[in-house]
Amino acid sequence: MSDSQFTPRVFSGMQPSGGLTLGNYLGALKRYVEMQNEGTYETIYCMVDLHAITVWQDPAELASKTRELAAAYIAAGVDPEKSILINQSQVPEHTQLAWIFNTVARMGWMQRMTQFKDKAGKNAQNASLGLFAYPALMAADILVYHATHVPVGDDQKQHLELTRDIATKFNHDYGVDFFPITEPVIKGAATRVMSLRDGSKKMSKSDTSDASRINMTDDADTIAKKIRKAKTDPEPLPSEYKGLDDRPEARNLVNIYAALADISVDQVLADHGGAQFGTFKPALAELAVEKLSPIASEMTRLLNDVPEIDRLLARGAEQAREITQPILKKTYEIVGMVGA
Ligand code: TRP
């Protein structure tokens, strides 16, 4: 089937379950803004509060984290005049389509999801049913807009493949060409930002060591200190990318530099090859502060006006439903639901 029948449309989302890190910013948020500004796509960005509650969330915290994430999106450059900005639970068609997809997805497909296995851990019997069904809701988030492109970090690749499998099976079972086969957009120097303490682990908001990550709300001194203390090796920087093989910590810092500066890794090494970390780290710290502190202060400013954030989200939900209501209605018709 040809995808040209579908409007070029981007959907992506993040969970409002913890503070944002540099990894979320470079791996996803920065790309949201670029795709918004390219002018090629309609863009829809979401706080996935329904996904967050697949593991326990304190209600008051969930609400404040959701607003914080909205503020972070806007502070980083998501413009509510150009993109549709929504909170997932305010657009009920996501959940309604998710139920249909629960009947399309197979147990075997879901059991292969590595994020479920990681999150459920050893005690999978005690994980919520929602955590197991999580990827079907994610497929619904995307397909309820007929989204054609989804920018994500590379840990979400498997969920995107599942989304394509669900669309394909639905189209096949019902004999329609209704859902698009969505393309993941995973690219850039820093789709995988690693821990500052261990270059083999992803930078994560749930790491017990705060020194392992840069939080979007860290102040300039904290950012500089964390970069200064980042684990490295005693060698100077190489002048070619090949020279970073087997040097995961060095490679991570170089990738971060390239992504923050919007230049290639080769360019970073052309500029800094031969430098010791004693000089490269301060340069990286300065760059990080320059890029991140305006975002942090804009977030603080936005969070001083919660009613305004709530107003924007209510408006976003209305705009979103103009797209999702007809798609859900058509899905119900295809499936044979009376009254659709
Ligand atoms: N699962 C994604 C994550 O943890 C969040 C998410 C939910 C998402 N629905 C989505 C991402 C739809 C892209 C598209 O990062």
XYZ file of C-alpha atoms and ligand atoms in Angstrom:
355
model
C 0.000 0.000 0.000
C 1.208 3.481 -0.667
C 1.697 5.778 2.270
C 1.151 8.855 0.116
C -2.532 8.893 1.019
C -1.493 10.009 4.509
C -0.708 13.561 5.566
C 2.924 13.791 6.748
C 2.300 13.874 10.456
C 4.614 13.502 13.427
C 3.571 12.157 16.811
C 5.781 11.623 19.822
C 5.543 11.596 23.575
C 7.322 11.206 26.869
C 6.266 9.999 30.257
C 5.709 12.638 32.926
C 7.175 10.337 35.535
C 10.440 12.024 36.458
C 12.648 14.978 35.716
C 13.999 15.346 32.206
C 17.652 14.654 31.522
C 20.051 15.785 28.850
C 19.375 12.367 27.298
C 15.680 13.169 26.797
C 16.577 16.559 25.399
C 19.193 15.430 22.883
C 17.565 12.078 22.116
C 14.048 13.334 21.486
C 13.017 16.862 22.422
C 15.524 18.617 20.204
C 14.310 16.545 17.268
C 10.662 17.423 18.097
C 11.520 21.066 17.658
C 13.471 20.495 14.442
C 10.630 18.524 12.876
C 8.142 21.163 13.968
C 10.200 23.888 12.311
C 10.948 21.987 9.097
C 7.487 22.808 7.817
C 7.089 19.359 6.226
C 4.885 17.857 8.914
C 1.969 18.484 11.178
C 3.386 17.841 14.624
C 1.670 16.504 17.735
C 3.546 16.175 21.028
C 2.165 14.440 24.065
C 2.687 13.884 27.772
C 1.760 10.232 28.236
C 0.244 10.289 31.715
C -1.687 7.062 31.075
C 1.579 5.294 30.344
C 3.149 6.731 33.494
C 0.560 5.066 35.765
C 1.486 1.589 34.509
C 3.812 1.804 37.512
C 2.665 3.518 40.706
C 2.572 7.340 40.631
C 1.634 9.594 43.493
C -1.404 11.540 42.164
C -0.260 15.032 43.194
C 3.180 14.368 41.763
C 1.799 13.004 38.525
C -0.131 16.230 38.001
C 2.863 18.445 38.742
C 5.214 16.308 36.627
C 2.777 16.508 33.725
C 2.766 20.312 33.893
C 6.527 20.334 34.285
C 6.925 18.256 31.151
C 4.599 20.578 29.252
C 6.750 23.502 30.399
C 9.908 21.670 29.315
C 8.502 21.028 25.845
C 7.594 24.675 25.416
C 10.843 25.962 26.940
C 12.829 23.755 24.568
C 11.001 25.213 21.584
C 7.776 23.276 21.036
C 5.480 26.107 20.001
C 1.794 25.590 20.814
C 0.965 27.785 17.830
C 2.802 25.421 15.496
C 2.393 22.034 17.174
C -0.514 20.388 18.950
C 0.543 19.926 22.568
C -1.512 17.447 24.570
C -1.816 15.438 27.713
C -2.766 11.886 26.747
C -5.683 11.376 29.154
C -7.381 14.533 27.840
C -7.845 12.896 24.439
C -9.973 9.820 25.197
C -9.694 8.340 21.694
C -6.161 7.137 22.576
C -7.578 4.725 25.144
C -10.523 3.756 22.987
C -8.301 2.769 20.086
C -5.933 1.023 22.498
C -8.713 -1.388 23.418
C -9.214 -2.319 19.767
C -5.468 -2.854 19.498
C -5.507 -5.090 22.576
C -7.586 -7.414 20.441
C -5.229 -7.151 17.458
C -1.863 -7.589 19.204
C -0.907 -11.175 20.063
C 0.292 -12.373 23.468
C 3.479 -13.655 21.863
C 4.307 -10.232 20.422
C 3.834 -8.553 23.776
C 5.880 -11.149 25.621
C 8.873 -10.312 23.464
C 8.941 -6.629 24.511
C 12.239 -5.996 26.251
C 11.055 -2.820 28.001
C 8.327 -4.833 29.740
C 10.857 -7.445 30.814
C 13.208 -4.752 32.124
C 10.521 -2.814 33.959
C 8.692 -5.821 35.360
C 11.972 -7.264 36.591
C 12.054 -10.573 38.422
C 8.555 -10.288 39.769
C 6.638 -10.131 36.481
C 3.545 -11.736 38.045
C 3.175 -8.662 40.191
C 3.490 -6.168 37.312
C 0.295 -4.364 36.311
C -1.702 -5.562 33.327
C -1.296 -2.008 32.016
C 2.482 -2.362 31.969
C 2.089 -5.440 29.763
C -0.382 -3.688 27.456
C 1.709 -0.481 27.371
C 2.940 -0.919 23.768
C -0.609 -1.362 22.427
C -1.550 1.994 23.958
C 1.574 3.480 22.414
C 0.520 2.127 19.007
C -2.880 3.743 19.552
C -1.249 7.086 20.471
C 0.448 7.074 17.104
C -2.185 5.532 14.872
C -5.165 7.481 16.225
C -3.550 10.379 14.328
C -2.502 8.286 11.316
C 0.968 9.584 12.191
C 3.547 8.785 9.537
C 6.734 9.620 11.486
C 7.729 9.135 15.115
C 10.951 10.629 16.516
C 12.182 8.522 19.453
C 15.314 7.361 21.206
C 16.618 3.992 20.093
C 15.182 2.214 23.154
C 11.731 2.669 21.578
C 12.568 0.934 18.316
C 10.929 -2.337 19.311
C 7.701 -0.570 20.274
C 7.656 1.133 16.891
C 8.051 -2.224 15.169
C 5.098 -3.495 17.168
C 3.104 -0.449 16.055
C 3.810 -1.382 12.433
C 2.837 -4.998 13.113
C -0.457 -3.898 14.671
C -1.247 -1.590 11.727
C -0.399 -4.335 9.244
C -2.468 -6.977 11.001
C -5.454 -4.651 11.428
C -5.348 -3.671 7.744
C -4.990 -7.312 6.726
C -7.637 -8.788 9.037
C -10.263 -6.211 8.094
C -9.208 -5.997 4.448
C -8.562 -2.254 4.525
C -5.761 0.208 3.849
C -6.659 2.266 6.853
C -3.641 2.615 9.156
C -0.283 3.870 7.866
C 2.912 1.922 8.410
C 4.678 4.478 10.576
C 8.382 5.294 10.188
C 10.551 5.626 13.278
C 12.913 8.608 13.145
C 16.025 7.641 15.076
C 19.043 9.657 14.113
C 21.622 12.144 15.286
C 24.851 11.948 17.269
C 23.149 11.553 20.605
C 20.109 9.317 20.239
C 21.779 7.393 23.014
C 23.263 9.601 25.705
C 25.143 7.505 28.242
C 25.688 7.874 31.987
C 28.494 10.249 32.984
C 29.704 7.606 35.462
C 29.537 4.527 33.239
C 29.739 4.761 29.453
C 27.987 1.410 29.018
C 24.760 2.513 30.738
C 22.090 4.847 29.391
C 21.766 8.240 31.107
C 18.646 7.780 33.176
C 16.468 9.738 35.556
C 16.152 6.605 37.661
C 19.906 6.082 38.194
C 20.627 6.276 41.938
C 23.615 8.544 41.305
C 22.625 12.122 40.454
C 26.185 12.648 39.200
C 25.453 10.178 36.395
C 23.121 12.572 34.604
C 22.524 16.185 33.723
C 19.000 17.218 34.638
C 17.300 19.881 32.563
C 16.796 21.854 35.777
C 20.440 21.702 36.988
C 22.014 25.114 37.499
C 25.199 26.204 35.761
C 27.506 25.226 38.643
C 25.987 21.783 38.954
C 26.292 21.148 35.218
C 29.929 22.256 35.203
C 30.723 20.132 38.238
C 29.101 17.001 36.840
C 30.983 17.344 33.573
C 34.258 17.989 35.372
C 33.741 14.822 37.403
C 32.515 12.718 34.475
C 34.404 9.471 34.136
C 36.987 9.522 31.346
C 40.316 7.910 30.557
C 43.821 9.405 30.661
C 44.300 9.608 26.876
C 43.864 12.823 24.904
C 41.009 13.017 22.377
C 41.728 11.293 19.073
C 41.398 13.210 15.824
C 39.205 10.527 14.190
C 36.026 8.755 15.301
C 37.719 5.372 14.989
C 39.980 6.395 17.861
C 36.964 6.382 20.189
C 36.420 2.625 19.819
C 36.691 1.022 23.258
C 36.533 4.445 24.902
C 32.806 4.633 25.704
C 33.088 7.515 28.190
C 35.176 9.654 25.837
C 32.851 8.838 22.970
C 29.827 9.830 25.028
C 31.242 13.282 25.832
C 32.180 13.848 22.199
C 28.691 12.801 21.065
C 27.115 15.144 23.594
C 29.305 18.003 22.406
C 28.387 17.383 18.760
C 24.669 17.176 19.499
C 24.650 20.318 21.650
C 26.681 22.298 19.127
C 24.744 20.930 16.139
C 27.928 19.846 14.410
C 29.230 16.454 13.324
C 31.372 14.278 15.552
C 34.128 14.540 12.929
C 34.006 18.295 13.299
C 34.336 18.049 17.095
C 37.381 15.836 16.685
C 38.844 18.103 14.017
C 38.555 20.984 16.497
C 39.538 19.158 19.684
C 41.632 16.167 18.570
C 44.765 15.993 20.712
C 43.167 17.939 23.569
C 43.273 16.580 27.108
C 40.044 16.234 29.050
C 41.352 19.017 31.262
C 40.613 21.409 28.407
C 37.800 19.577 26.611
C 35.600 19.241 29.691
C 35.456 22.972 30.464
C 34.623 23.641 26.808
C 31.820 21.078 26.976
C 30.567 22.483 30.283
C 30.434 25.983 28.845
C 28.521 24.764 25.799
C 26.079 22.759 27.923
C 25.371 25.713 30.195
C 24.917 28.016 27.214
C 22.346 25.672 25.649
C 20.555 24.411 28.745
C 20.263 27.317 31.139
C 17.897 29.374 28.973
C 15.628 26.312 28.826
C 15.730 25.860 32.602
C 14.898 29.487 33.299
C 12.078 29.509 30.758
C 10.661 26.383 32.422
C 10.662 28.120 35.785
C 8.922 31.132 34.304
C 6.224 29.011 32.652
C 5.613 27.019 35.822
C 4.763 30.223 37.649
C 1.560 30.327 35.618
C -0.096 26.925 35.953
C -3.537 28.113 34.718
C -1.898 29.173 31.466
C -0.337 25.708 31.029
C -3.702 24.088 31.726
C -5.373 26.402 29.249
C -2.856 25.444 26.550
C -3.409 21.752 27.234
C -7.189 22.100 27.068
C -6.845 23.865 23.745
C -4.404 21.229 22.488
C -6.864 18.475 23.389
C -9.598 20.202 21.396
C -7.354 20.517 18.355
C -6.266 16.910 18.705
C -9.817 15.597 18.872
C -10.602 17.137 15.512
C -8.180 14.545 14.152
C -8.811 11.628 16.498
C -12.625 11.574 16.583
C -13.117 10.878 12.856
C -10.321 8.274 12.846
C -11.803 6.448 15.832
C -15.292 6.596 14.323
C -14.036 5.103 11.085
C -12.169 2.393 13.017
C -15.366 1.475 14.870
C -17.219 1.284 11.560
C -14.552 -0.989 10.090
C -14.730 -3.244 13.137
C -18.542 -3.380 13.020
C -19.581 -1.440 16.074
C -23.212 -0.385 15.966
C -23.789 3.333 16.299
C -20.303 4.375 15.141
N 7.138 4.719 25.413
C 7.694 6.011 25.185
C 8.894 6.213 26.131
O 8.928 5.637 27.196
C 6.691 7.110 25.414
C 5.575 7.054 24.428
C 4.277 6.705 24.678
C 5.671 7.366 23.054
N 3.550 6.799 23.547
C 4.354 7.185 22.535
C 6.716 7.758 22.225
C 4.092 7.372 21.183
C 6.445 7.953 20.873
C 5.148 7.755 20.360
O 9.752 6.993 25.811
